[in-house]
Tab-separated table of C-alpha atoms in Angstrom:
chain	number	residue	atom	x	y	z
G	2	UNK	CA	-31.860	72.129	-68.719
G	3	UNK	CA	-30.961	68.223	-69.418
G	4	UNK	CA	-33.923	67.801	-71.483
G	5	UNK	CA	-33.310	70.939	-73.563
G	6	UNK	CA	-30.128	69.726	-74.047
G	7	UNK	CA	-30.809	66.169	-75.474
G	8	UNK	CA	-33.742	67.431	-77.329
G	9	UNK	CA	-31.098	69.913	-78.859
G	10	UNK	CA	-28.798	67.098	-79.698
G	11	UNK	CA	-31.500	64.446	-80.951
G	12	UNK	CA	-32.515	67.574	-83.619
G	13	UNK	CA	-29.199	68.149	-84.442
G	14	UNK	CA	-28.461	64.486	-85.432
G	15	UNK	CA	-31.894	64.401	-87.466
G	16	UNK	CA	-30.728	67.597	-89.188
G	17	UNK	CA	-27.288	66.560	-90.364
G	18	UNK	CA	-28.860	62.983	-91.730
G	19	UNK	CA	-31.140	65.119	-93.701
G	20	UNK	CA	-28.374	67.260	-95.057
G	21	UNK	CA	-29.683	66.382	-98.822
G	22	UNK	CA	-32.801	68.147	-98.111
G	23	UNK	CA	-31.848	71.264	-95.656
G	24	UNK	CA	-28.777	71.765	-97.884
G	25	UNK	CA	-27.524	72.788	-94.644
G	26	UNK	CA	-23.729	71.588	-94.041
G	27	UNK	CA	-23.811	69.023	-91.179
G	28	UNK	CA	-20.518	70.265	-89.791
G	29	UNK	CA	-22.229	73.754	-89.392
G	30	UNK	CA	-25.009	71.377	-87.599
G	31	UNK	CA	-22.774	69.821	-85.504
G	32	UNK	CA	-20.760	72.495	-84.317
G	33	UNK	CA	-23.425	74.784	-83.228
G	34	UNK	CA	-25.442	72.073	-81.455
G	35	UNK	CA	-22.159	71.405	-79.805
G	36	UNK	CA	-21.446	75.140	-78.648
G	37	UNK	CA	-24.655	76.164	-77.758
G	38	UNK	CA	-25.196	72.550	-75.449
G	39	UNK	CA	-22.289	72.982	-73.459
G	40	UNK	CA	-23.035	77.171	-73.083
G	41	UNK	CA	-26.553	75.707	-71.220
G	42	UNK	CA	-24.747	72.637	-69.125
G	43	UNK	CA	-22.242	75.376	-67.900
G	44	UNK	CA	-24.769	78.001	-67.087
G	45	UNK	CA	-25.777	75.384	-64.734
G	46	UNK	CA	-24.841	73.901	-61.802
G	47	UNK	CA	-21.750	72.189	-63.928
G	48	UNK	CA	-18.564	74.022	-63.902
G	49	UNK	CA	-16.545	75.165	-67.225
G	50	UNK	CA	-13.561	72.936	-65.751
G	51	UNK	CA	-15.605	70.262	-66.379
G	52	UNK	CA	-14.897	70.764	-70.047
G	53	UNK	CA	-11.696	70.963	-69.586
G	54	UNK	CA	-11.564	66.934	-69.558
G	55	UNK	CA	-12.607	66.571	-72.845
G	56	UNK	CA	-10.643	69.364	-74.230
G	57	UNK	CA	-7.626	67.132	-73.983
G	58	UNK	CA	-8.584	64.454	-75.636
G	59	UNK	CA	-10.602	66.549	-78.272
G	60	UNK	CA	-7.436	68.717	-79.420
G	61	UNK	CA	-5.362	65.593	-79.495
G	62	UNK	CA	-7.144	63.788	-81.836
G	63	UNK	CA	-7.612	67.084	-84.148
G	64	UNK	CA	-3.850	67.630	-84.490
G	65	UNK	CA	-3.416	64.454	-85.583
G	66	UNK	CA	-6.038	64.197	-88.120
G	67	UNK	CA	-4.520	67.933	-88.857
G	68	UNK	CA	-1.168	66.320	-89.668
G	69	UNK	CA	-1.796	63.260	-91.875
G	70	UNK	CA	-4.709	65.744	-94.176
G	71	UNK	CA	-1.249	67.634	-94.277
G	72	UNK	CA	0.470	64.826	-95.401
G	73	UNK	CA	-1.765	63.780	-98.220
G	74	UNK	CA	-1.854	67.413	-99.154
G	75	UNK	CA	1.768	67.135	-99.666
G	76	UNK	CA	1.811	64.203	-101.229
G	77	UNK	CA	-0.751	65.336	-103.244
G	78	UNK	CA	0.775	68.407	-104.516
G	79	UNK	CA	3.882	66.294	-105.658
G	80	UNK	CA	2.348	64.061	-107.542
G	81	UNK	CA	2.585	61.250	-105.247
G	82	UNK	CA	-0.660	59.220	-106.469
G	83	UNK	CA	-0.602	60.618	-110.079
G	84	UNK	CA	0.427	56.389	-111.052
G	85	UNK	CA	-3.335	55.214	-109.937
G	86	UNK	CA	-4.583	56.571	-112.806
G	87	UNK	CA	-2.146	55.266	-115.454
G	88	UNK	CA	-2.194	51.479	-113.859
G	89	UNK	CA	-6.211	51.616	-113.688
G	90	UNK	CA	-6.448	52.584	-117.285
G	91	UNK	CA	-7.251	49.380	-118.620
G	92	UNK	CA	-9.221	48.048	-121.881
G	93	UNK	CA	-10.949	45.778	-119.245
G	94	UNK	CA	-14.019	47.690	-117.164
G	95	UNK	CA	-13.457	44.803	-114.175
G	96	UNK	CA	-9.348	45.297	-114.096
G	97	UNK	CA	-10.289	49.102	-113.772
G	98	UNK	CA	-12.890	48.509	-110.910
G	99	UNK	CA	-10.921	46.160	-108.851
G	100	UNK	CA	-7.557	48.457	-109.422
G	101	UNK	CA	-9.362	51.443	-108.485
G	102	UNK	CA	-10.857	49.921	-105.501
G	103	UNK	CA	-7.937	47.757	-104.613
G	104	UNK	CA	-5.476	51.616	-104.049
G	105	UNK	CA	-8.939	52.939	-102.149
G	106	UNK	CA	-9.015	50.348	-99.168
G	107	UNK	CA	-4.741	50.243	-99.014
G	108	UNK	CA	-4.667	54.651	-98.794
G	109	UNK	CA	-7.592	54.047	-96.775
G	110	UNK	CA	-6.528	52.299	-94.182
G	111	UNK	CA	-3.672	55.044	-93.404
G	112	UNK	CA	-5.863	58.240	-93.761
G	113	UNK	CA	-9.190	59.679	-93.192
G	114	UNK	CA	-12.312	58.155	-95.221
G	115	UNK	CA	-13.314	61.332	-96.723
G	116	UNK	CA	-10.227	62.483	-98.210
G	117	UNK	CA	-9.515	59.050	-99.606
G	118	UNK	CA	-12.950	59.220	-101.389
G	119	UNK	CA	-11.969	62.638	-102.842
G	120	UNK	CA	-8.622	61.586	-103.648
G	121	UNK	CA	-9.963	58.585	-105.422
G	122	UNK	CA	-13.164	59.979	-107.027
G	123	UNK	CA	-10.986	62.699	-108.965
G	124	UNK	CA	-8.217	60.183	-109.918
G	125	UNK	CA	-11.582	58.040	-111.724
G	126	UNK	CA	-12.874	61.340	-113.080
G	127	UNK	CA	-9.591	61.279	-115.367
G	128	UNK	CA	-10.340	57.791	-116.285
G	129	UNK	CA	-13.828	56.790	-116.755
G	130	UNK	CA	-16.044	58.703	-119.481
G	131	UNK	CA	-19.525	58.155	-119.174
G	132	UNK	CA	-21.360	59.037	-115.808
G	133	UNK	CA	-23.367	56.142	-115.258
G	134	UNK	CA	-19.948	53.923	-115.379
G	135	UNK	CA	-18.517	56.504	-112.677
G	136	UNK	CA	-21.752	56.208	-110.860
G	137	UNK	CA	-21.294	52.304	-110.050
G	138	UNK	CA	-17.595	52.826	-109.730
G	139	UNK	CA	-18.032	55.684	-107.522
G	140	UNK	CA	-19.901	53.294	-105.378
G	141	UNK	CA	-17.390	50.790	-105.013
G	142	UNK	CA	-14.876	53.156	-104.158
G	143	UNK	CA	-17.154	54.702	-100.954
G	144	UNK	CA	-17.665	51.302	-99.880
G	145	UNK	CA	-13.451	50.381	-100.135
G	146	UNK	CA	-12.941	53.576	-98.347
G	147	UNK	CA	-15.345	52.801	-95.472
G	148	UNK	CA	-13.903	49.261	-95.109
G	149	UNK	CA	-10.442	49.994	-95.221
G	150	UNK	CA	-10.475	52.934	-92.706
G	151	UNK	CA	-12.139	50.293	-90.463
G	152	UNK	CA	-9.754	47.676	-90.914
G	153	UNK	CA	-6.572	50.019	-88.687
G	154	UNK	CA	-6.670	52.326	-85.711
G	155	UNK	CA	-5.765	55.174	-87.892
G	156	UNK	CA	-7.774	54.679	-90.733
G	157	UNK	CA	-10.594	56.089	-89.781
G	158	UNK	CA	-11.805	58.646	-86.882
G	159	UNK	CA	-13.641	56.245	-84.603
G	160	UNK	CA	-11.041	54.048	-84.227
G	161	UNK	CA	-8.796	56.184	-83.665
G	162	UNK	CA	-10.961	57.041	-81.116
G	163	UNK	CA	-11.270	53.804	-79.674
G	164	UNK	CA	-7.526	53.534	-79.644
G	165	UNK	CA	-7.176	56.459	-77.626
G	166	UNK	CA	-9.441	55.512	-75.296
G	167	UNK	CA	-7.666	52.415	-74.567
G	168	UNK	CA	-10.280	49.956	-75.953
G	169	UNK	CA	-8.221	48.276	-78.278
G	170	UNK	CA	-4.614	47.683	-79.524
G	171	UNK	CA	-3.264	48.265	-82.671
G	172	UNK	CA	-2.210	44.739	-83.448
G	173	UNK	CA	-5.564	43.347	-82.078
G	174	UNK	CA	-7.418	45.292	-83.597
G	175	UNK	CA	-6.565	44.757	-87.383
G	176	UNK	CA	-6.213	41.095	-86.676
G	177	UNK	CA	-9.669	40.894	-85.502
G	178	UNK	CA	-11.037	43.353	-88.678
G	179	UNK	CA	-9.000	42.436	-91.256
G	180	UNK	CA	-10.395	39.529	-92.831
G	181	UNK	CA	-14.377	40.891	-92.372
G	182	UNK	CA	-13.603	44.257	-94.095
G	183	UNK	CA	-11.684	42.728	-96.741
G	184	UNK	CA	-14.306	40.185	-97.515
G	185	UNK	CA	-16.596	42.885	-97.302
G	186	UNK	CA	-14.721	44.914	-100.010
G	187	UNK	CA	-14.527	41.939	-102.284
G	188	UNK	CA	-18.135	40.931	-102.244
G	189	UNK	CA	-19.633	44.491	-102.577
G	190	UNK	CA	-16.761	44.995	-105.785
G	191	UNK	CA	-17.816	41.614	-107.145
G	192	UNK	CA	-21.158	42.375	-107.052
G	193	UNK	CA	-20.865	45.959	-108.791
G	194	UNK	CA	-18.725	44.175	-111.147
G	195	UNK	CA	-21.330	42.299	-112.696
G	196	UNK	CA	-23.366	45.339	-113.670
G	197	UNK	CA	-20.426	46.726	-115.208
G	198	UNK	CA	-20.401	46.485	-119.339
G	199	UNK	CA	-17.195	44.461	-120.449
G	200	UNK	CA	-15.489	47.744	-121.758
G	201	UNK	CA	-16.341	51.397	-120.751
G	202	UNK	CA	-15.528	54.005	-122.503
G	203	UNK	CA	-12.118	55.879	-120.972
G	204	UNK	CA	-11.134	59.204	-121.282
G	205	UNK	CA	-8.474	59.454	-123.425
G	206	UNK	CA	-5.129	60.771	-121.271
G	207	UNK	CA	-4.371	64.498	-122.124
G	208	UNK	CA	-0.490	65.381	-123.192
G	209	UNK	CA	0.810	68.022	-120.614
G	210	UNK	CA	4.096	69.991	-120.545
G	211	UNK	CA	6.122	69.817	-117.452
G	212	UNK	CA	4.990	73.086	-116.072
G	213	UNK	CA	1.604	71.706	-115.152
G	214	UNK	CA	2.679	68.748	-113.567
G	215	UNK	CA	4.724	67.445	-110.597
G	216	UNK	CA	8.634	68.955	-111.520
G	217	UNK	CA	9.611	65.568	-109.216
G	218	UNK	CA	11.000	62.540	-111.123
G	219	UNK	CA	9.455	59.232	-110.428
G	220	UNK	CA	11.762	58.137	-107.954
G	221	UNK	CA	11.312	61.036	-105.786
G	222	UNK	CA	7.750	60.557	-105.565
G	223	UNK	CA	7.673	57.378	-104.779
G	224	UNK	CA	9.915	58.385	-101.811
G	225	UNK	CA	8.016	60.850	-100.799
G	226	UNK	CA	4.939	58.105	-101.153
G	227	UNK	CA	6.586	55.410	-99.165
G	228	UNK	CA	7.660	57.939	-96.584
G	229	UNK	CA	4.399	59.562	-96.223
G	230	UNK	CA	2.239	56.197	-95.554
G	231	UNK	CA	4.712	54.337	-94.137
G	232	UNK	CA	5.638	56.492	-91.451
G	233	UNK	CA	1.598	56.898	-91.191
G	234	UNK	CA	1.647	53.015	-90.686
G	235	UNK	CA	4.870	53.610	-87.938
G	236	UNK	CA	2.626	55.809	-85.756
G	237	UNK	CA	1.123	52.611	-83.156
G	238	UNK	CA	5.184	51.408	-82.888
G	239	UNK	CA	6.284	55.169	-82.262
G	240	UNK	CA	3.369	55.525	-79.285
G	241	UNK	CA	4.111	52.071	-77.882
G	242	UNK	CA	8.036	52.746	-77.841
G	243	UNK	CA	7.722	56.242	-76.548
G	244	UNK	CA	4.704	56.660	-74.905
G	245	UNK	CA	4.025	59.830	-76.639
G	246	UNK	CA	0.693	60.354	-78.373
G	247	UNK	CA	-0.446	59.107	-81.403
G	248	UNK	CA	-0.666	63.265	-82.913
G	249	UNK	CA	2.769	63.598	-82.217
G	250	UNK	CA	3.993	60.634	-84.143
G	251	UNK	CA	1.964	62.324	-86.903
G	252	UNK	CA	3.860	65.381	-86.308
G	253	UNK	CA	6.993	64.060	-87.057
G	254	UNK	CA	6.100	61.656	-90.294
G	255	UNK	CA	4.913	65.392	-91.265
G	256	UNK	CA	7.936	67.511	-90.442
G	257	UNK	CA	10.408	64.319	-92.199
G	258	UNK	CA	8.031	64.731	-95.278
G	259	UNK	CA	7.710	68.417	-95.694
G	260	UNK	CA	11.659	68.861	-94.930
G	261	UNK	CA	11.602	66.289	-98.004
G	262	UNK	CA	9.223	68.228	-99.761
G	263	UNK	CA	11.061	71.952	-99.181
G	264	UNK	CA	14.694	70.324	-100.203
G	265	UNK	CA	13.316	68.411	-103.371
G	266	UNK	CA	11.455	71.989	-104.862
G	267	UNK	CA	13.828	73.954	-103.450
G	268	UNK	CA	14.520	75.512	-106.985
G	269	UNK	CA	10.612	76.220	-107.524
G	270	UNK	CA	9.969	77.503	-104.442
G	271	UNK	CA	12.855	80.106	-104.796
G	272	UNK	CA	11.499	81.022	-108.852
G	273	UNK	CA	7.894	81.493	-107.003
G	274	UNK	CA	6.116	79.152	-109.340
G	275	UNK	CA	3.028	77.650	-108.134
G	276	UNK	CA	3.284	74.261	-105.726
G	277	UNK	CA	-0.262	73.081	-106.400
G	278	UNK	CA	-2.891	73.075	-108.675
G	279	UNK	CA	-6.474	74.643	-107.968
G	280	UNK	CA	-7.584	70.922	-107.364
G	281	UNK	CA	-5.377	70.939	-104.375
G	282	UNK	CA	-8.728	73.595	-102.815
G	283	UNK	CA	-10.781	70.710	-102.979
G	284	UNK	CA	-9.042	68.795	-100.346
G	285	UNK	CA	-8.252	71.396	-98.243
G	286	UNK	CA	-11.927	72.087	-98.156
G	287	UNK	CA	-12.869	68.372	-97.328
G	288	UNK	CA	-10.173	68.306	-94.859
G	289	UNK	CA	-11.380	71.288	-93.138
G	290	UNK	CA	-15.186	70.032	-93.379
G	291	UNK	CA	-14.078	66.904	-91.750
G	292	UNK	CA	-11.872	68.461	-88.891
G	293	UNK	CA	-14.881	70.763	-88.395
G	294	UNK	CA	-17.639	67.675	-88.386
G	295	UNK	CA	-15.519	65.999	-85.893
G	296	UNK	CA	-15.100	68.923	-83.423
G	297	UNK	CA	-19.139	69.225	-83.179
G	298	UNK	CA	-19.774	66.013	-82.847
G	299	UNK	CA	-17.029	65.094	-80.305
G	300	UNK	CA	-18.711	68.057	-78.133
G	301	UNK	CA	-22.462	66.618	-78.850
G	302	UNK	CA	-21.252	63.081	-77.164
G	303	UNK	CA	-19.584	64.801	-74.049
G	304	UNK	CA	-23.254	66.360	-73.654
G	305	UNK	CA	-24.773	62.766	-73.802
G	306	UNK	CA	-21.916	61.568	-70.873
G	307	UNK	CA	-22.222	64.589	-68.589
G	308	UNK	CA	-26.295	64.707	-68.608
G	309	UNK	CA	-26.014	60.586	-67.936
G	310	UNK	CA	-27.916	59.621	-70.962
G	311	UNK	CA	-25.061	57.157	-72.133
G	312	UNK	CA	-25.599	55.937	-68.487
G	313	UNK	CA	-28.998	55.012	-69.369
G	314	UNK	CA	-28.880	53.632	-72.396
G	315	UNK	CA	-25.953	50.926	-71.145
G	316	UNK	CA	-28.317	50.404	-68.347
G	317	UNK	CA	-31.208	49.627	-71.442
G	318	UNK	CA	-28.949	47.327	-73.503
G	319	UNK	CA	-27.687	45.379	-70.583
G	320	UNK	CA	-31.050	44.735	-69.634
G	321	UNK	CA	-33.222	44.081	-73.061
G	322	UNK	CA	-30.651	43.276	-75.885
G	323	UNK	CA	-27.695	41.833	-73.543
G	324	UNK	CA	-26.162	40.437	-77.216
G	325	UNK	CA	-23.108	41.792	-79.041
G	326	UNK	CA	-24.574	41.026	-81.964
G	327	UNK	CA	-27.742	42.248	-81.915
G	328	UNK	CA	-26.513	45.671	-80.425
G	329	UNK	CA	-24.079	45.629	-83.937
G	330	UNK	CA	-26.619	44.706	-86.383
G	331	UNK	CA	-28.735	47.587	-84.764
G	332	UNK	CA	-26.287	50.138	-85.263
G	333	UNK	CA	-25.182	48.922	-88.915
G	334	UNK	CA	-29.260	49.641	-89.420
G	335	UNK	CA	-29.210	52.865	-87.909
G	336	UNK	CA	-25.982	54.222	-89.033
G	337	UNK	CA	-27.753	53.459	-92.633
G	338	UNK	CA	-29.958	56.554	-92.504
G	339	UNK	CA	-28.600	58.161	-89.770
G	340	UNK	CA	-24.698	60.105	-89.812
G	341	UNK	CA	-22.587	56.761	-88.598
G	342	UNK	CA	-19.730	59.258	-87.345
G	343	UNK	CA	-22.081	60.293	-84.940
G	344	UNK	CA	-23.745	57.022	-84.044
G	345	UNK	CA	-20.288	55.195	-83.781
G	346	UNK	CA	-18.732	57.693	-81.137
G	347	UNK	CA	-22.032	57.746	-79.192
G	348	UNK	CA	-21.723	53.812	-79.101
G	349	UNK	CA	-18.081	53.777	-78.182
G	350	UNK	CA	-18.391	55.878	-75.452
G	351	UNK	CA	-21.749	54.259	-74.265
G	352	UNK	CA	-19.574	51.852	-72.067
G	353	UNK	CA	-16.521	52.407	-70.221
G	354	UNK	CA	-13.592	50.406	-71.029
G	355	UNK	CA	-13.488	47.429	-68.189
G	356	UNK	CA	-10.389	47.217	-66.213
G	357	UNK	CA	-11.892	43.819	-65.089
G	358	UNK	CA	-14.536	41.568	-66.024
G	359	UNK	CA	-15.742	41.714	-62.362
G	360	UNK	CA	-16.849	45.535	-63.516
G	361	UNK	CA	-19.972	44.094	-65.209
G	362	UNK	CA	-19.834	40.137	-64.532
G	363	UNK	CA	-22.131	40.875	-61.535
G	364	UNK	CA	-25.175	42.126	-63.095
G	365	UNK	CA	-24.263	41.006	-66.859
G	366	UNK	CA	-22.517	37.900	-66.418
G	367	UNK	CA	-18.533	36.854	-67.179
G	368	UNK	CA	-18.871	36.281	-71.025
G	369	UNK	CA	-20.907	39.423	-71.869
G	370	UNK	CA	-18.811	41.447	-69.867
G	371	UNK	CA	-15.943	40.192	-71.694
G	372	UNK	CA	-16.781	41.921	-74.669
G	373	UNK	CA	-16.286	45.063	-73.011
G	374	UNK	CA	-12.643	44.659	-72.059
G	375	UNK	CA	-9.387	45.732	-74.151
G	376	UNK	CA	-9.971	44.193	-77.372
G	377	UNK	CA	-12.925	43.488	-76.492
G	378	UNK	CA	-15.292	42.187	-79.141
G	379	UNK	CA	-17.805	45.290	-78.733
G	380	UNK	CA	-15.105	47.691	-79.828
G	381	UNK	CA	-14.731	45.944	-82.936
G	382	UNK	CA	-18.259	44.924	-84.136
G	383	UNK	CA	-19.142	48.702	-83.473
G	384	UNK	CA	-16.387	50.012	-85.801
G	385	UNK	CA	-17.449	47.696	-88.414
G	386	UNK	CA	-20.713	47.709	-88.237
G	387	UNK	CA	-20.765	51.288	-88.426
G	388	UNK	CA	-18.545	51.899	-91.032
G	389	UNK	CA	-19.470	48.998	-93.691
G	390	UNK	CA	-23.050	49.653	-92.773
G	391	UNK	CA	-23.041	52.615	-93.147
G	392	UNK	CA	-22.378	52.476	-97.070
G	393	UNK	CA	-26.181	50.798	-96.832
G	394	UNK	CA	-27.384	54.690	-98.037
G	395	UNK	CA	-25.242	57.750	-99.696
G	396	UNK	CA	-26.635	59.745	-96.505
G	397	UNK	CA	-25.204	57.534	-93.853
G	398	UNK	CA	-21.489	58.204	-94.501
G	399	UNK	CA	-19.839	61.300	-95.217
G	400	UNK	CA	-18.534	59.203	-98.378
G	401	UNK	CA	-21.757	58.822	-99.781
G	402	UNK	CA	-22.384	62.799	-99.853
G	403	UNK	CA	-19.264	63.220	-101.524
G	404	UNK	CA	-20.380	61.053	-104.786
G	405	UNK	CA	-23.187	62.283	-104.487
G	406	UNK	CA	-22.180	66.259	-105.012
G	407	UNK	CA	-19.544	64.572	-107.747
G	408	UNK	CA	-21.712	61.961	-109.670
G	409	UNK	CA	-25.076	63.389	-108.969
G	410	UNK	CA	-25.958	60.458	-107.326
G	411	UNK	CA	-29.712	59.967	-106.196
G	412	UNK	CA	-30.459	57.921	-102.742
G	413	UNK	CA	-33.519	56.118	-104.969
G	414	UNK	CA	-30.986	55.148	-107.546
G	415	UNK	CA	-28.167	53.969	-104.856
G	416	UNK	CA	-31.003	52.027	-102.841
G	417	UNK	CA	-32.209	49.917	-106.456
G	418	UNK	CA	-28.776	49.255	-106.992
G	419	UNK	CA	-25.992	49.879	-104.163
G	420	UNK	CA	-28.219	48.994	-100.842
G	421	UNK	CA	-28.393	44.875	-101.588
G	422	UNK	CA	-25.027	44.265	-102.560
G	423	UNK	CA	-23.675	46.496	-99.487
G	424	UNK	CA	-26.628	44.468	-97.373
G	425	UNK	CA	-24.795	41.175	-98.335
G	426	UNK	CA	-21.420	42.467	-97.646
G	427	UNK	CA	-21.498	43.138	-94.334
G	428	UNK	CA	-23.461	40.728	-93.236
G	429	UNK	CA	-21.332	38.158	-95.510
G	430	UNK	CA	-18.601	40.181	-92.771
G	431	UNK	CA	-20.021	40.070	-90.074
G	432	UNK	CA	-20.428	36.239	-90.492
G	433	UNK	CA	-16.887	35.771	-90.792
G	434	UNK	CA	-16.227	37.533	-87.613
G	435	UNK	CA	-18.147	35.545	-85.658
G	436	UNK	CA	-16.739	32.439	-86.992
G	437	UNK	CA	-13.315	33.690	-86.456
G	438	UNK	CA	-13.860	34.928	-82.874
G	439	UNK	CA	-16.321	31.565	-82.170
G	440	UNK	CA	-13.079	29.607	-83.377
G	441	UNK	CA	-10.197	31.194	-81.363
G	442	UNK	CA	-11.905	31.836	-78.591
């Protein structure tokens, strides 16, 4: 039954890389793979309680990322991030890239990677004309929306894992990440810039009457703006003050905002008119997709813990890699063609978090078992690594599917010309950490 269920599991992960051929969604992938594994371990010797363990922790993490999609869905419905467009319109093709990338990493590193992407790829629709143009900016923006998600606990789903786990702190954690992912940013957007022509050719901004548009004055959505991501950014103080989980901190920045939202439309919503837009579909779709993705996947790595195979693979690493490093650079490689969602939260959970180096010191040695501790440097070379790296192919991050559905995007066409910049980026990254950790340690 073990082996039927890995082999069920390896299939599934080959599947959902491959999404671009099967046309097969990989969150329909991952949730039946995840289903039907744990409906053979329980028919088993292992008990359905056993499930119940991961339950927890799996519903936890899905309200949260249930409440801040809900807040960028109200934000988004307001108008909140209509400004991006008018300060990115610019005569200059460079002050247009590094603008639109620039508001990617900062919304990035409060919400999820995918609906930043969307968020940001429509905004650019408005403002670049030709396709190719939206092609290489479209790039840069999947790469600032993979680095900044990595750069914060909640910016992206694996590290919010790994905060919930206990592997890392807030504080430590963006201190140790934020000068690699930025420098990763910057180098990939430099590097795109210079294939850029001087000008592009915008899309000239259509007149609309206030019944199409946000009824809010400017003032009001920028309130509902700073409330929105800075009660997002509030969320590690609320769970260190109260203790409470990080979801329910994202509960409340979401009942403050929509109590916001129902008292400043309170005259539309009583007329009936319309709160959103049709666009306002597409990212309930994505976050949906995403909140789907997650679910399978989250039950595909509880298979790989309960049949032992993360046992055996820490047992494999200790004994034949036995190097941070190497075991980053190999995941940046494979989270390149394979989903790095999936690869990340088999990694993190791959080792336990060490309550004391004298966990692993005995067979691994003091200073590799250190890596393995709170804010340890394993936690954080995985995150990167998996996120930056995986912007190496449009099939490695959920991202990189989304331009391509939007900008027709071809994987030949982003390896010519996306793969070597991203290559030198987070390496360029990864370089820094190490120098940084080397020097305060």
């Amino acid at each position: 039954m073990t082996i039927a269920i890995i082999l069920l599991i390896l299939l599934a992960y080959v599947l959902m890389s491959f999404e671009h051929v099967t046309n097969i969604n990989k969150a329909t992938i991952a949730v039946f793979a995840g289903v039907a594994g744990w409906i053979l371990l329980v028919s088993g010797p292992t008990s359905a309680g056993t499930f119940a363990r991961y339950a927890a922790d799996l519903c936890s993490i899905v309200l949260y990322l249930l409440a801040t999609m809900n807040i960028v869905s109200v934000l988004h419905t307001n108008g909140c991030f209509d400004f991006i467009a008018t300060v990115a319109r610019s005569r200059s093709s460079r002050v247009t890239l590094w603008t639109l990338v620039a508001f990617t990493w900062l919304i990035s590193v409060n919400l999820d990677n995918l609906t930043t992407t969307v968020l940001m790829l429509t905004i650019m629709s408005r403002i670049v004309q030709h396709q190719r143009h939206r092609m290489w900016v479209g790039a840069a923006i999947v790469i600032a929306a993979n680095c900044g998600g990595a750069a914060t606990v909640i910016g992206d789903m694996t590290s919010l894992v790994v905060w919930t786990k206990g592997a890392v702190t807030p504080t430590s954690f963006s201190a140790a990440l934020l000068v690699p992912t930025l420098l990763a940013t910057a180098v990939a957007t430099a590097l795109i810039a210079r294939s850029l022509p001087e000008h592009m050719d915008l899309i000239r901004p259509t007149a609309s009457y206030r019944g199409n548009t946000s009824p809010l004055r400017l003032w009001q959505r920028m309130l509902l703006l700073v409330i929105g991501l800075g009660g997002l950014w509030f969320i590690p103080t609320f769970h260190r003050i109260t203790q409470l989980p990080p979801f329910f901190g994202a509960l409340c920045v979401l009942g403050v905002l929509w109590v916001l939202h129902e008292m400043l439309n309170h005259r539309r919503i009583r007329s009936g008119q319309p709160l959103s837009g049709g666009s306002n579909l597409l990212f309930q779709f994505a976050s949906l997709q995403t909140i789907m993705y997650f679910v399978g996947i989250f039950l595909c790595v509880s298979l790989f813990i309960e049949t032992g195979v993360m046992h055996s693979i820490s047992s494999w690493c200790d004994e034949w890699i036995h190097n941070i490093y190497i075991m980053s650079i190999a995941m940046g490689a494979l989270s390149a063609v394979l989903d790095n969602i999936a690869l990340v939260l088999t990694a993190i959970n791959i080792y336990p978090v060490a309550d004391s180096i004298g966990q692993l010191s005995q067979i691994a040695g003091p200073a590799y078992a250190h890596a393995f501790m709170p804010d340890g440097q394993y936690w954080h070379l995985i995150i990167y690594s998996g996120c930056v790296a995986g912007c190496l192919l449009p099939v490695g991050n959920v991202c990189g599917y989304a331009l391509m559905k939007a900008e027709e995007v071809t994987i030949m066409w982003y390896m010519r010309h996306i793969m070597p910049k991203v290559l030198v980026a987070w390496l360029l990254g990864l370089g820094a950490y190490f120098l940084i950790d080397f020097w305060i340690r």
